[in-house]
XYZ file of C-alpha atoms in Angstrom:
183
model
C 13.467 -4.156 14.490
C 9.825 -3.149 14.167
C 8.506 -0.277 16.232
C 6.105 -0.910 19.108
C 2.954 0.044 17.154
C 3.779 -2.318 14.299
C 4.375 -5.193 16.732
C 1.124 -4.531 18.589
C -0.779 -4.428 15.318
C 0.636 -7.820 14.323
C -0.343 -9.329 17.667
C -3.912 -8.081 17.161
C -4.483 -10.098 13.978
C -7.560 -12.324 14.290
C -6.992 -14.073 10.996
C -4.179 -14.764 8.524
C -2.945 -11.756 6.544
C -1.356 -12.631 3.213
C 1.223 -10.267 1.766
C 2.206 -10.682 -1.869
C 5.266 -9.058 -3.350
C 4.472 -8.743 -7.032
C 7.452 -8.115 -9.228
C 8.834 -8.325 -12.706
C 11.150 -11.282 -13.267
C 14.235 -9.100 -13.523
C 14.455 -6.043 -11.309
C 16.880 -3.225 -12.067
C 19.993 -2.995 -9.896
C 18.502 0.111 -8.199
C 15.828 -2.093 -6.608
C 18.009 -4.937 -5.276
C 18.560 -3.394 -1.818
C 14.873 -2.477 -1.554
C 13.940 -6.043 -2.472
C 16.138 -7.467 0.315
C 14.979 -4.858 2.830
C 11.304 -5.536 2.043
C 11.759 -9.280 2.600
C 13.664 -8.668 5.861
C 10.966 -6.313 7.118
C 8.202 -8.775 6.238
C 10.069 -11.513 8.151
C 10.000 -9.253 11.224
C 6.256 -8.659 10.782
C 5.814 -12.420 10.404
C 7.673 -13.119 13.661
C 5.667 -10.486 15.544
C 2.383 -11.879 14.201
C 3.090 -15.316 15.664
C 2.442 -16.922 12.301
C -0.644 -14.906 11.327
C 1.185 -12.940 8.617
C 2.463 -14.831 5.608
C 4.243 -13.432 2.606
C 5.184 -14.711 -0.800
C 6.767 -13.495 -4.011
C 4.561 -13.573 -7.089
C 6.369 -13.504 -10.414
C 3.939 -14.398 -13.219
C 5.393 -16.304 -16.138
C 4.292 -13.885 -18.852
C 4.356 -10.112 -19.155
C 0.608 -10.048 -19.892
C -0.168 -11.977 -16.690
C 2.061 -9.602 -14.725
C 0.363 -6.496 -16.147
C -3.096 -7.958 -15.532
C -2.250 -8.890 -11.938
C -0.689 -5.478 -11.304
C -3.696 -3.651 -12.731
C -6.174 -5.673 -10.647
C -4.035 -5.077 -7.533
C -3.688 -1.322 -8.028
C 0.013 -1.396 -8.871
C 1.533 0.616 -11.677
C 4.415 0.264 -14.094
C 7.580 2.211 -13.344
C 10.175 3.010 -16.012
C 13.894 2.643 -15.388
C 16.760 3.689 -17.592
C 19.739 1.418 -17.715
C 22.638 0.353 -19.869
C 23.116 -2.937 -21.632
C 26.524 -2.983 -23.200
C 26.972 0.475 -24.671
C 23.246 1.060 -25.308
C 20.882 2.937 -23.040
C 17.663 0.990 -22.484
C 14.284 1.787 -20.995
C 12.691 -0.967 -18.918
C 9.145 -1.073 -17.505
C 9.058 -2.722 -14.105
C 6.299 -3.708 -11.728
C 7.329 -3.995 -8.101
C 4.778 -3.651 -5.332
C 3.192 -5.109 -2.226
C -0.393 -6.337 -1.916
C -1.955 -6.996 1.498
C -4.987 -9.315 1.728
C -6.998 -9.656 4.925
C -10.529 -10.948 5.434
C -11.536 -10.231 1.822
C -10.080 -6.706 1.730
C -7.034 -5.585 -0.247
C -4.519 -2.740 0.085
C -1.451 -2.194 -2.074
C 1.356 0.183 -2.913
C 4.312 0.388 -5.279
C 7.850 -0.253 -4.082
C 9.899 2.581 -5.540
C 13.480 3.750 -5.027
C 14.161 5.683 -1.800
C 11.048 4.382 0.011
C 13.175 2.452 2.531
C 13.108 5.130 5.300
C 9.313 5.063 5.361
C 8.646 1.464 4.291
C 7.623 0.190 7.734
C 5.304 3.181 8.156
C 3.668 2.590 4.753
C 3.214 -1.129 5.444
C 1.786 -0.584 8.910
C -0.659 2.024 7.581
C -1.967 -0.421 4.966
C -2.250 -3.220 7.489
C -4.014 -0.993 10.011
C -6.456 0.088 7.329
C -7.283 -3.558 6.593
C -7.602 -4.627 10.207
C -9.649 -1.533 11.128
C -9.374 -2.109 14.847
C -10.358 0.816 17.018
C -10.140 3.279 14.180
C -12.423 6.308 14.555
C -15.254 6.758 12.075
C -15.041 9.989 10.104
C -17.607 11.514 7.801
C -15.980 13.619 5.098
C -17.460 16.150 2.715
C -15.466 17.506 -0.222
C -17.355 19.916 -2.446
C -17.241 19.902 -6.241
C -14.875 22.852 -6.390
C -12.173 20.850 -4.636
C -9.398 21.022 -7.202
C -6.088 20.631 -5.372
C -6.460 16.906 -5.085
C -8.902 14.400 -6.536
C -11.585 13.249 -4.079
C -10.463 9.630 -4.462
C -6.903 10.531 -3.453
C -8.232 12.535 -0.510
C -10.432 9.620 0.588
C -7.633 7.063 0.215
C -5.363 9.174 2.417
C -7.983 9.314 5.165
C -8.753 5.595 4.979
C -5.280 4.783 6.223
C -6.173 5.975 9.724
C -9.968 6.207 9.820
C -13.083 4.335 8.865
C -14.263 6.781 6.248
C -17.668 7.574 4.847
C -17.686 10.209 2.077
C -20.973 12.073 2.338
C -22.995 14.643 0.555
C -25.017 17.013 2.670
C -28.366 16.193 1.041
C -28.898 13.129 3.238
C -29.109 12.850 7.043
C -25.724 12.270 8.659
C -24.976 8.862 10.169
C -23.251 8.513 13.546
C -19.523 9.195 13.496
C -16.655 10.315 15.705
C -15.857 13.336 13.530
C -17.145 15.345 10.613
C -14.625 16.791 8.185
C -15.445 19.541 5.682
C -12.971 20.074 2.911
C -14.122 23.051 0.862
C -12.390 25.688 -1.181
């Protein structure tokens, strides 16, 4: 069952949210349980949304279409080792979730062992798209910031805040908080 916050978020939807599960035609055995769990979890979101959340599986007919769709959605290829007969094989797989809401898109890859935090990851993406009552944060990261790329830093913040990356040369707009990230 979904936690209280996830249910409340679904009830707050003003419009239809479309969730696409993009996957390779044949998933490795390691992903079968995750595939079932993802569908079950999305059914719970759908029930809580009172019909405002819809989900579908997207399995393009060709590998090129799949790679193009994955690239445009921000999903990446993951390699899996397996055995076919007595030969070890390497298979590239795309398996991810794309959320679409009011012209905005969020996505993430479905990878092994994500099940314990899958609801959390989904709710974060949905909250970021809905952007209801999220505080506005101005963030400054100087050019010597080398532990993490600025884009990764910004993406992390956007899950819980309306973010505006700033440079200190211009006047500061109104915001709830100002975050300096300097080394």
